[in-house]
XYZ file of C-alpha atoms in Angstrom:
701
model
C 0.000 0.000 0.000
C 2.825 2.399 0.906
C 4.517 1.733 -2.434
C 1.288 2.515 -4.286
C 0.877 5.795 -2.382
C 4.502 6.744 -3.071
C 4.089 5.989 -6.772
C 1.107 8.346 -6.795
C 3.199 10.925 -4.844
C 0.881 10.623 -1.877
C 2.781 10.760 1.427
C -0.118 11.013 3.853
C -3.188 8.833 3.484
C -5.195 10.960 5.925
C -4.355 14.152 4.052
C -5.238 12.439 0.790
C -8.630 11.398 2.145
C -9.259 14.884 3.525
C -8.420 16.558 0.210
C -10.708 14.281 -1.801
C -13.600 14.004 0.672
C -15.170 17.323 -0.306
C -15.064 16.868 -4.112
C -16.391 13.308 -3.808
C -19.158 14.493 -1.501
C -20.263 17.199 -3.941
C -20.328 14.706 -6.842
C -22.402 12.344 -4.689
C -24.894 15.139 -4.011
C -25.256 15.780 -7.706
C -25.763 12.057 -8.326
C -28.561 11.881 -5.759
C -30.494 14.543 -7.668
C -30.608 12.587 -10.932
C -29.915 8.905 -10.190
C -32.078 6.392 -8.251
C -30.536 5.332 -4.943
C -30.959 1.920 -3.286
C -32.806 1.989 0.028
C -29.706 0.732 1.862
C -27.692 3.753 0.731
C -30.669 5.994 1.475
C -30.707 4.763 5.086
C -26.952 5.333 5.338
C -27.210 8.877 3.934
C -30.103 9.808 6.262
C -28.104 8.554 9.250
C -25.035 10.488 8.077
C -27.156 13.608 7.708
C -28.375 13.350 11.311
C -24.792 12.717 12.511
C -23.487 15.757 10.625
C -26.209 17.998 12.072
C -25.513 16.787 15.624
C -21.780 17.288 15.115
C -22.213 20.877 13.889
C -24.544 21.665 16.803
C -22.115 20.293 19.413
C -19.160 22.149 17.884
C -21.217 25.350 18.019
C -21.913 24.704 21.713
C -18.220 24.262 22.519
C -16.773 27.230 20.635
C -15.545 30.111 22.782
C -16.202 32.753 20.156
C -17.937 32.797 16.755
C -14.649 33.209 14.860
C -13.500 29.807 16.176
C -15.979 28.234 13.756
C -15.489 30.280 10.580
C -16.285 27.266 8.397
C -19.858 27.210 9.731
C -21.534 29.127 6.824
C -19.990 26.783 4.245
C -20.844 23.682 6.278
C -24.394 24.961 6.611
C -24.624 25.243 2.830
C -23.324 21.709 2.280
C -25.605 20.251 4.965
C -28.621 22.011 3.447
C -27.833 20.781 -0.070
C -27.286 17.246 1.311
C -30.667 17.270 3.002
C -32.446 18.601 -0.084
C -30.700 16.004 -2.244
C -31.895 13.271 0.106
C -35.419 14.727 -0.088
C -35.323 14.498 -3.872
C -33.979 10.948 -3.763
C -36.499 9.820 -1.127
C -39.398 11.485 -2.976
C -38.494 9.505 -6.066
C -38.548 6.267 -4.064
C -41.759 7.134 -2.174
C -43.730 7.934 -5.319
C -42.316 5.068 -7.356
C -42.247 2.270 -4.760
C -44.688 3.421 -2.069
C -47.457 1.106 -3.284
C -45.385 -1.870 -2.064
C -45.724 -0.863 1.590
C -44.120 1.323 4.264
C -40.763 -0.442 3.957
C -40.328 0.577 0.321
C -38.281 3.739 1.140
C -35.969 2.166 3.700
C -35.958 1.417 7.392
C -35.178 4.973 8.552
C -38.181 6.608 6.866
C -40.456 3.734 7.893
C -39.357 3.875 11.529
C -39.750 7.649 11.815
C -43.178 7.523 10.146
C -44.658 4.666 12.136
C -43.183 5.753 15.477
C -44.390 9.347 15.270
C -47.757 8.664 13.612
C -48.584 5.737 15.865
C -51.475 4.741 13.654
C -52.914 8.284 13.473
C -52.058 10.201 10.304
C -53.321 13.516 11.649
C -50.975 13.332 14.636
C -47.983 12.855 12.366
C -48.905 15.748 10.133
C -49.539 18.048 13.112
C -46.201 17.113 14.719
C -44.442 17.876 11.441
C -46.207 21.242 11.167
C -45.271 22.126 14.751
C -41.607 21.308 14.063
C -41.702 23.463 10.949
C -43.253 26.367 12.896
C -40.593 26.095 15.615
C -37.871 25.979 12.996
C -39.145 28.615 10.599
C -40.999 31.126 12.767
C -39.055 30.987 16.026
C -35.451 29.858 15.580
C -34.688 30.657 11.932
C -36.435 34.031 11.943
C -34.682 35.144 15.136
C -31.276 33.892 14.012
C -31.693 35.607 10.641
C -32.518 38.928 12.292
C -29.547 38.677 14.658
C -27.244 37.813 11.736
C -28.479 40.829 9.788
C -28.005 43.242 12.706
C -24.610 41.765 13.651
C -23.356 42.120 10.073
C -24.490 45.756 9.898
C -23.079 46.728 13.289
C -19.800 44.909 12.595
C -19.297 46.829 9.360
C -20.283 50.147 11.013
C -17.816 49.579 13.851
C -14.947 48.610 11.538
C -13.409 52.131 11.214
C -13.540 52.704 14.979
C -11.863 49.370 15.703
C -9.111 50.187 13.188
C -8.561 53.553 14.913
C -8.393 51.829 18.307
C -5.700 49.455 17.000
C -3.694 52.403 15.624
C -4.035 54.214 18.968
C -2.824 51.159 20.922
C 0.063 50.746 18.485
C 1.123 54.379 18.823
C 0.820 54.200 22.626
C 3.091 51.175 22.760
C 0.397 48.794 23.976
C 0.750 46.648 20.840
C 3.694 45.636 18.735
C 3.377 45.586 14.905
C 2.755 41.820 14.798
C -0.035 42.050 17.380
C -1.591 44.966 15.530
C -1.467 43.002 12.262
C -3.113 40.001 13.957
C -5.907 42.189 15.397
C -6.540 43.773 11.990
C -6.803 40.310 10.446
C -9.263 39.263 13.175
C -11.413 42.331 12.490
C -11.470 41.649 8.750
C -12.277 37.995 9.407
C -15.061 38.990 11.793
C -16.633 41.257 9.164
C -16.444 38.470 6.556
C -17.914 35.924 8.973
C -20.954 37.971 9.991
C -21.551 38.928 6.370
C -21.512 35.243 5.425
C -23.795 34.345 8.337
C -26.304 36.957 7.179
C -26.587 35.089 3.883
C -26.240 31.582 5.335
C -29.256 32.084 7.611
C -31.355 32.296 4.439
C -30.367 28.695 3.653
C -32.086 27.478 6.806
C -35.228 29.503 6.093
C -35.435 28.237 2.521
C -34.833 24.666 3.674
C -37.791 24.801 6.088
C -40.086 26.124 3.350
C -38.848 23.446 0.955
C -39.642 20.763 3.581
C -43.295 21.846 3.680
C -43.602 21.800 -0.114
C -41.934 18.385 -0.399
C -44.303 16.931 2.225
C -47.348 18.233 0.326
C -45.991 16.849 -2.930
C -45.384 13.453 -1.346
C -48.875 13.290 0.196
C -50.813 14.540 -2.833
C -48.631 12.778 -5.359
C -48.571 9.531 -3.375
C -52.344 9.387 -3.020
C -52.766 10.203 -6.715
C -50.250 7.544 -7.782
C -51.736 4.897 -5.454
C -55.369 5.505 -6.422
C -55.065 6.329 -10.108
C -52.060 4.294 -11.199
C -52.202 1.220 -8.949
C -55.977 1.123 -8.322
C -55.505 1.180 -4.568
C -58.262 2.137 -2.171
C -57.913 5.594 -0.584
C -57.469 4.060 2.871
C -54.804 1.651 1.607
C -52.996 4.416 -0.278
C -53.103 6.652 2.797
C -51.771 3.836 4.988
C -48.704 3.575 2.771
C -48.016 7.021 1.386
C -48.913 9.095 4.468
C -46.549 7.033 6.621
C -43.774 7.386 4.067
C -44.415 11.122 3.483
C -44.476 12.028 7.172
C -41.478 9.806 7.886
C -39.539 11.404 5.037
C -40.489 14.869 6.261
C -39.439 14.145 9.844
C -36.130 12.575 8.821
C -35.314 15.782 6.962
C -36.865 18.236 9.423
C -35.064 17.040 12.552
C -31.558 17.691 11.107
C -32.872 20.994 9.777
C -34.033 21.919 13.287
C -30.621 20.968 14.735
C -28.794 23.124 12.185
C -31.145 26.047 12.780
C -30.407 25.766 16.496
C -26.656 25.646 15.779
C -26.995 28.770 13.619
C -28.834 30.601 16.400
C -26.187 29.597 18.954
C -23.344 30.832 16.754
C -24.857 34.247 15.994
C -25.955 34.838 19.603
C -22.587 33.925 21.131
C -20.512 36.535 22.929
C -16.748 36.103 22.624
C -15.406 34.858 25.965
C -12.665 32.604 27.298
C -15.267 29.917 28.102
C -17.479 27.682 26.018
C -21.274 27.996 26.238
C -21.762 25.417 29.004
C -19.099 27.048 31.201
C -20.524 30.489 30.467
C -24.098 29.466 31.358
C -22.952 27.636 34.509
C -20.951 30.634 35.693
C -23.685 33.188 35.044
C -26.497 31.090 36.518
C -24.529 30.386 39.694
C -25.963 33.391 41.560
C -27.116 32.511 45.061
C -29.260 35.662 45.375
C -31.415 34.433 42.478
C -31.842 30.800 43.590
C -33.000 31.592 47.130
C -36.151 33.617 46.263
C -36.971 31.273 43.358
C -36.852 28.208 45.614
C -38.866 30.025 48.292
C -41.595 30.971 45.813
C -41.870 27.378 44.567
C -42.190 26.220 48.180
C -45.058 28.670 48.807
C -46.867 27.440 45.681
C -46.290 23.848 46.805
C -48.175 24.282 50.086
C -51.287 25.750 48.430
C -54.169 23.214 48.584
C -55.149 21.805 45.212
C -51.739 22.325 43.614
C -49.463 19.423 42.651
C -47.755 19.698 46.028
C -45.187 16.948 45.573
C -43.885 18.319 42.271
C -43.555 21.915 43.484
C -42.087 20.959 46.851
C -39.548 18.698 45.126
C -38.567 21.529 42.809
C -38.297 23.859 45.817
C -36.028 21.387 47.631
C -33.857 21.153 44.541
C -33.624 24.964 44.381
C -32.583 25.201 48.053
C -29.942 22.514 47.472
C -28.475 24.439 44.532
C -28.535 27.656 46.610
C -26.635 25.936 49.444
C -23.963 24.581 47.092
C -23.490 27.911 45.293
C -23.347 29.858 48.564
C -20.805 27.431 49.984
C -18.639 27.919 46.890
C -18.886 31.724 47.113
C -17.818 31.699 50.761
C -14.900 29.422 49.915
C -13.672 31.782 47.197
C -14.030 34.773 49.530
C -11.997 33.088 52.277
C -9.356 32.069 49.778
C -8.906 35.653 48.581
C -8.611 36.909 52.168
C -5.909 34.382 53.043
C -3.809 34.740 49.878
C -0.203 35.592 50.668
C 2.371 37.694 48.864
C 3.839 36.206 45.696
C 7.033 37.498 44.163
C 6.615 39.199 40.774
C 8.940 37.974 38.023
C 10.341 40.107 35.197
C 7.975 38.680 32.632
C 4.953 38.482 34.879
C 3.408 41.211 36.997
C 0.991 40.084 39.671
C -1.309 41.644 42.264
C 0.571 42.364 45.477
C -0.915 42.670 48.921
C 2.262 43.598 50.792
C 3.291 47.181 51.412
C 6.975 47.407 50.661
C 9.054 49.838 48.640
C 8.923 49.473 44.865
C 10.210 51.854 42.166
C 6.798 51.886 40.478
C 3.548 50.861 42.135
C 0.054 50.800 40.692
C -2.615 50.982 43.391
C -6.152 49.941 42.422
C -9.494 50.017 44.185
C -11.314 46.744 44.760
C -13.619 47.437 41.805
C -10.619 47.240 39.425
C -9.228 43.952 40.776
C -10.720 41.925 37.845
C -8.491 43.942 35.489
C -5.291 42.973 37.338
C -6.152 39.536 38.697
C -3.625 37.106 37.145
C -5.802 34.084 37.986
C -8.702 35.616 36.110
C -6.603 36.586 33.091
C -6.730 40.265 33.985
C -6.022 42.160 30.730
C -4.119 44.991 32.437
C -1.357 42.623 33.586
C -0.172 41.838 30.062
C -0.592 45.475 29.000
C 1.651 46.703 31.796
C 4.338 44.192 30.846
C 4.108 45.311 27.210
C 4.367 48.959 28.258
C 7.539 48.260 30.274
C 9.204 46.598 27.316
C 8.170 49.252 24.812
C 9.148 52.250 26.965
C 12.451 50.594 27.900
C 13.331 50.189 24.227
C 12.405 53.784 23.366
C 14.035 55.531 26.358
C 17.202 53.455 26.438
C 17.168 51.846 29.902
C 15.258 49.089 31.654
C 12.096 50.354 33.339
C 11.737 48.671 36.771
C 9.013 46.143 37.517
C 5.608 47.693 38.077
C 4.065 46.283 41.221
C 0.271 46.129 41.281
C -1.585 45.991 44.577
C -5.087 46.598 45.832
C -5.682 49.586 48.068
C -8.786 49.778 50.242
C -8.175 53.472 50.882
C -9.045 54.227 47.256
C -12.504 54.467 45.771
C -13.720 51.191 44.198
C -12.953 52.360 40.630
C -9.946 54.538 41.413
C -6.332 53.813 40.469
C -3.124 55.598 41.455
C 0.449 55.380 40.136
C 3.402 56.005 42.467
C 7.056 56.537 41.616
C 8.693 55.508 44.867
C 6.329 57.006 47.410
C 5.350 59.991 45.254
C 1.922 60.025 43.584
C 2.424 60.984 39.932
C -1.090 60.343 38.640
C -4.540 58.988 39.468
C -8.007 58.754 37.940
C -11.209 56.709 37.830
C -11.877 53.741 35.553
C -14.957 51.541 35.107
C -14.208 47.896 34.194
C -17.789 47.198 33.093
C -17.828 50.161 30.690
C -15.795 51.531 27.812
C -14.404 55.001 27.217
C -15.785 56.761 24.145
C -13.410 59.525 23.082
C -14.976 62.216 20.950
C -13.540 62.524 17.456
C -13.298 65.697 15.406
C -16.997 65.805 14.595
C -19.118 63.389 16.653
C -22.598 63.162 15.186
C -24.567 63.130 18.429
C -24.009 63.243 22.155
C -24.397 59.772 23.633
C -25.491 58.556 27.059
C -22.885 58.087 29.733
C -20.659 59.748 32.336
C -18.783 62.695 30.856
C -15.095 62.826 31.814
C -11.746 63.970 30.477
C -9.367 61.407 29.010
C -6.532 61.118 31.580
C -3.790 60.705 28.967
C -4.525 63.402 26.384
C -7.073 65.656 28.072
C -9.755 64.991 25.436
C -13.480 65.057 26.096
C -14.733 61.526 26.662
C -17.713 59.566 27.960
C -17.851 56.299 29.891
C -20.532 54.240 28.092
C -22.092 50.859 28.751
C -21.384 47.816 26.574
C -24.713 48.072 24.756
C -24.027 51.689 23.770
C -20.578 51.100 22.264
C -21.890 50.320 18.784
C -23.941 53.507 18.764
C -20.905 55.488 19.902
C -18.664 54.042 17.165
C -21.298 54.721 14.549
C -21.427 58.370 15.643
C -17.723 59.077 15.385
C -16.430 58.157 18.861
C -13.302 56.071 19.360
C -13.981 53.229 21.817
C -11.218 52.311 24.271
C -11.250 49.351 26.658
C -10.820 50.183 30.382
C -7.484 48.343 30.606
C -6.244 50.335 27.591
C -7.266 53.593 29.307
C -5.182 52.769 32.386
C -2.349 51.370 30.274
C -2.091 54.495 28.116
C -2.130 56.692 31.237
C 0.643 54.618 32.839
C 2.653 54.841 29.619
C 2.458 58.635 29.665
C 3.252 58.972 33.385
C 6.309 56.727 33.138
C 7.678 58.742 30.215
C 7.110 62.030 32.036
C 8.872 60.777 35.180
C 11.550 58.620 33.572
C 14.342 60.727 35.144
C 13.203 59.580 38.607
C 13.547 55.923 37.591
C 17.160 56.115 36.422
C 19.727 55.504 39.165
C 23.460 54.913 39.334
C 22.986 51.147 39.264
C 20.992 51.455 36.036
C 23.671 53.664 34.464
C 26.391 51.229 35.515
C 24.442 48.393 33.875
C 24.260 50.432 30.659
C 28.002 51.091 30.808
C 28.756 47.417 31.422
C 26.745 46.474 28.345
C 28.421 49.209 26.274
C 31.918 48.222 27.409
C 31.538 44.940 25.532
C 31.170 46.892 22.260
C 33.193 50.041 22.978
C 35.479 49.359 25.972
C 37.923 52.166 25.167
C 35.181 54.789 25.065
C 33.782 53.776 28.442
C 37.217 53.562 30.038
C 38.167 57.003 28.710
C 35.112 58.819 30.033
C 34.245 56.927 33.257
C 35.722 57.744 35.710
C 38.686 59.582 34.123
C 36.698 62.540 32.803
C 33.571 62.513 34.940
C 32.448 60.241 37.767
C 29.467 57.875 37.519
C 27.333 60.190 39.638
C 27.828 63.118 37.230
C 26.982 60.973 34.213
C 23.808 59.875 35.998
C 22.812 63.523 36.524
C 23.415 64.254 32.837
C 21.244 61.352 31.724
C 18.523 62.305 34.209
C 18.513 65.862 32.837
C 18.065 64.537 29.308
C 15.229 62.234 30.327
C 13.569 65.052 32.224
C 13.064 66.811 28.898
C 12.005 63.634 27.079
C 15.317 63.155 25.305
C 15.966 59.392 24.972
C 19.341 58.021 26.036
C 19.311 55.129 23.569
C 22.488 56.414 21.872
C 24.762 56.268 24.907
C 28.012 56.242 22.856
C 27.095 59.592 21.283
C 26.369 61.040 24.740
C 29.736 59.841 26.089
C 31.594 61.299 23.091
C 29.831 64.634 23.594
C 30.759 64.648 27.291
C 34.366 63.798 26.423
C 34.586 66.591 23.834
C 33.023 69.267 26.057
C 34.513 68.309 29.418
C 37.364 70.783 28.895
C 34.846 73.661 28.657
C 32.841 72.857 31.800
C 32.320 70.266 34.519
C 28.793 71.418 35.300
C 26.406 68.535 34.622
C 23.588 70.856 33.477
C 25.867 72.522 30.950
C 27.155 69.138 29.729
C 23.561 67.950 29.316
C 22.766 71.081 27.273
C 25.780 70.487 25.059
C 24.825 66.821 24.603
C 21.397 67.798 23.304
C 22.821 69.005 19.990
C 24.248 65.552 19.325
C 20.863 63.983 20.107
C 18.650 66.495 18.299
C 18.056 64.195 15.322
C 16.732 61.469 17.657
C 14.359 63.943 19.306
C 13.050 65.304 15.998
C 12.435 61.910 14.420
C 9.863 61.143 17.115
C 7.736 64.059 15.885
C 8.486 64.547 12.200
C 9.261 62.342 9.238
C 12.758 62.553 7.785
C 11.404 64.413 4.743
C 8.809 66.540 6.568
C 9.184 70.202 7.402
C 9.989 70.922 11.037
C 7.094 72.958 12.453
C 8.235 75.393 15.146
C 6.849 77.976 17.542
C 9.092 80.945 18.278
C 9.188 84.141 20.290
C 8.846 87.576 18.804
C 12.302 89.064 18.217
C 11.792 92.001 20.585
C 10.397 89.782 23.328
C 13.222 87.317 22.958
C 15.866 90.055 23.102
C 14.218 91.459 26.218
C 14.386 88.053 27.905
C 18.043 87.651 26.881
C 18.880 90.995 28.471
C 17.048 89.948 31.643
C 19.034 86.731 31.639
C 22.369 88.517 31.306
C 21.511 90.984 34.033
C 20.536 88.205 36.410
C 23.944 86.561 35.825
C 24.252 83.524 38.068
C 20.724 83.744 39.433
C 19.223 82.660 36.120
C 16.261 84.098 34.258
C 13.732 85.724 36.588
C 10.511 86.380 34.649
C 7.880 88.651 36.170
C 4.741 86.731 37.227
C 2.453 88.723 34.907
C 4.737 88.158 31.924
C 5.111 84.472 32.761
C 1.331 84.065 32.952
C 0.922 85.876 29.640
C 3.471 83.612 27.970
C 1.790 80.480 29.331
C -1.663 81.621 28.186
C -0.315 82.450 24.750
C 1.342 79.032 24.531
C -1.900 77.306 25.547
C -3.836 79.221 22.905
C -1.274 78.268 20.281
C -1.337 74.583 21.237
C -5.146 74.494 21.100
C -5.054 75.987 17.606
C -2.463 73.461 16.425
C -4.436 70.628 18.001
C -7.519 71.612 15.996
C -5.374 71.630 12.857
C -3.860 68.246 13.876
C -0.287 69.585 13.727
C 2.806 68.812 15.789
C 5.215 71.587 16.645
C 8.240 72.242 18.843
C 9.253 75.452 20.547
C 12.550 76.972 19.389
C 14.438 79.783 21.085
C 17.901 81.118 21.782
C 20.402 78.694 23.425
C 20.749 81.170 26.272
C 17.025 80.950 27.069
C 16.279 77.321 26.192
C 16.712 75.762 29.639
C 14.799 78.474 31.502
C 11.896 78.563 29.038
C 11.699 74.777 29.021
C 11.344 74.808 32.800
C 8.641 77.486 32.566
C 6.641 75.879 29.748
C 6.597 72.456 31.383
C 4.232 73.990 33.935
C 1.716 74.404 31.103
C 2.545 71.517 28.773
C 4.588 68.563 29.967
C 4.839 67.154 26.444
C 6.163 70.314 24.794
C 9.679 69.964 23.328
C 11.820 73.103 23.732
C 14.954 73.270 21.572
C 17.511 75.920 20.731
C 18.254 77.256 17.263
C 21.657 75.587 17.374
C 20.040 72.155 17.783
C 18.092 72.364 14.515
C 19.749 70.514 11.616
C 21.003 72.532 8.665
C 19.601 70.130 6.053
C 15.947 70.317 7.114
C 13.253 72.794 6.108
C 11.835 74.879 8.942
C 8.211 76.082 9.047
C 7.222 78.727 11.603
C 3.613 77.952 12.496
C 3.218 80.488 15.289
C 5.058 83.488 16.803
C 4.495 84.475 20.408
C 5.165 88.197 20.822
C 4.176 91.398 22.548
C 2.567 93.005 19.522
C -0.560 91.926 17.738
C 0.476 93.121 14.276
C 0.098 89.735 12.566
C -2.075 86.688 12.874
C 0.618 84.616 14.581
C 1.228 87.024 17.459
C -0.409 85.783 20.651
C 0.881 87.893 23.546
C -0.887 91.202 24.094
């Protein structure tokens, strides 16, 4: 056998059978429509049809999400065509051989007909009609409507989901591969629900065809028996009605199973559990079982009622309540007695122990499901991803982020600490989603109006059922774990200088010494000590300058160490070497560099104030400082509306002082000096802040 397979270039018999099963099956279906089939094969095909329908139904029950069964629409088509082909084949046999008796069309049809009818033709017909009504009016109609709505809503929500993926990618919550996978899932979801919208019509058409085939079999059978074979009406009815009803039931039962499978698929909500686990979990609510069992007990003691039945049901309800309540108490005690577990580098877990940590995320008890590692809390993996992404972009390893519950917080409140300093906090609702208003939202939707903690945008916390409406009306929907994750990402970047210590710098130098040992040996500690280098790197991080190019920083320090030993001055001089890295985070390599500048007279005035102050630094009058900050805010709002990025550029003498001032207003604003701008790039002045109001770009009165 193996030699034969090898000669045919077939290496895997199972794969060979799988590849040829579908074409052979389709050819068999076509044959059933035109060729007579022996009753033995007819019995085998009917049995196979029932098996296939049961198999599809059970697979639908055990899928965790609809996309796990993407082949369902195609299988539904094949199963429907198979059943209709069997109907055609059985109708041929019933009309041609039915005069011989109820066994003429095979054992399966005979058994179904005689068992259901039980000697009463009307009963059989009524049972068939009831099955058709259940299938066509109840299940198929409902499933078809759900498929139609799901397809429409899925397509309407497609742009919003794409925007959410782009936002997560830009925020560092997703890597490119994960973003690509999520885009593929979205496209597949749209295709699936579109296919299901059409596939549900197969089930509806099949039910209607079953009714017509039954009528044809009954009318045609009686006509053939009476007119062609001279049978009495009672004798013809005894044969053909049994065969017709049996044939109809054999076809209708698989049709009902497939309709049920279709309804289960389109009504499923994507979860980590199959349907049985989902139903068990959601029905295990002790507060519901207790009153239900009590009510049944009250009905059971009423005179004249079937007391035994109701009291038995009540006893069963109390038993279920006891078991569920016992399980709930066990889980509660387990959570109270859980001890501290050490967090690994790749895994961040909920901590209950108050000890020092570089970064700590405190959450209220209402947010515990988001960070519970045993419950697959989504925020855990997001935080790990944020650490990796920010570490790569800033140039040093961000410490582990410890997550712990805090009963002093509100249930839905979270708080981020760097050491023991609170750097940010806000509220988050795990059972809702944040709808961030786009440029032109169509309508105002229901929900709690808030401000997005990361970007300061107007947003609304909406319920799950309102998310589709929000997406349709121009809102970007963000999951609660993504809201917290994006906020953490921003806070870590803003406070990165506090996370870098001498040990971290030494680790960076040790890694660099393997590639450039002479450079490290020359600078540290011969030119500057480790502590001074740490201060330089902290100063750079404080102004969002990444330290990924450590060799360039060391060369700059080495070149400028003869001019000054002041760490602030060395950091300023190092910025010029790193300016290209800073700019590439905001502008493309071929884009114009958009800048905000000071009016010439105002800038010269500030320079004179700086020189007069000498060592004391620039001392700006409070009124002037407030005016500058208001003008900067107005400019940033205008640029935000125009969807533009811009940096502030000023004289090297003023850069450090103005950067310190402007960070009070805008922590994300990049302040650079004219000397840091590259000579080979085009510069576009988008706004001028000055004392005069002679042009449109002047903002200070």
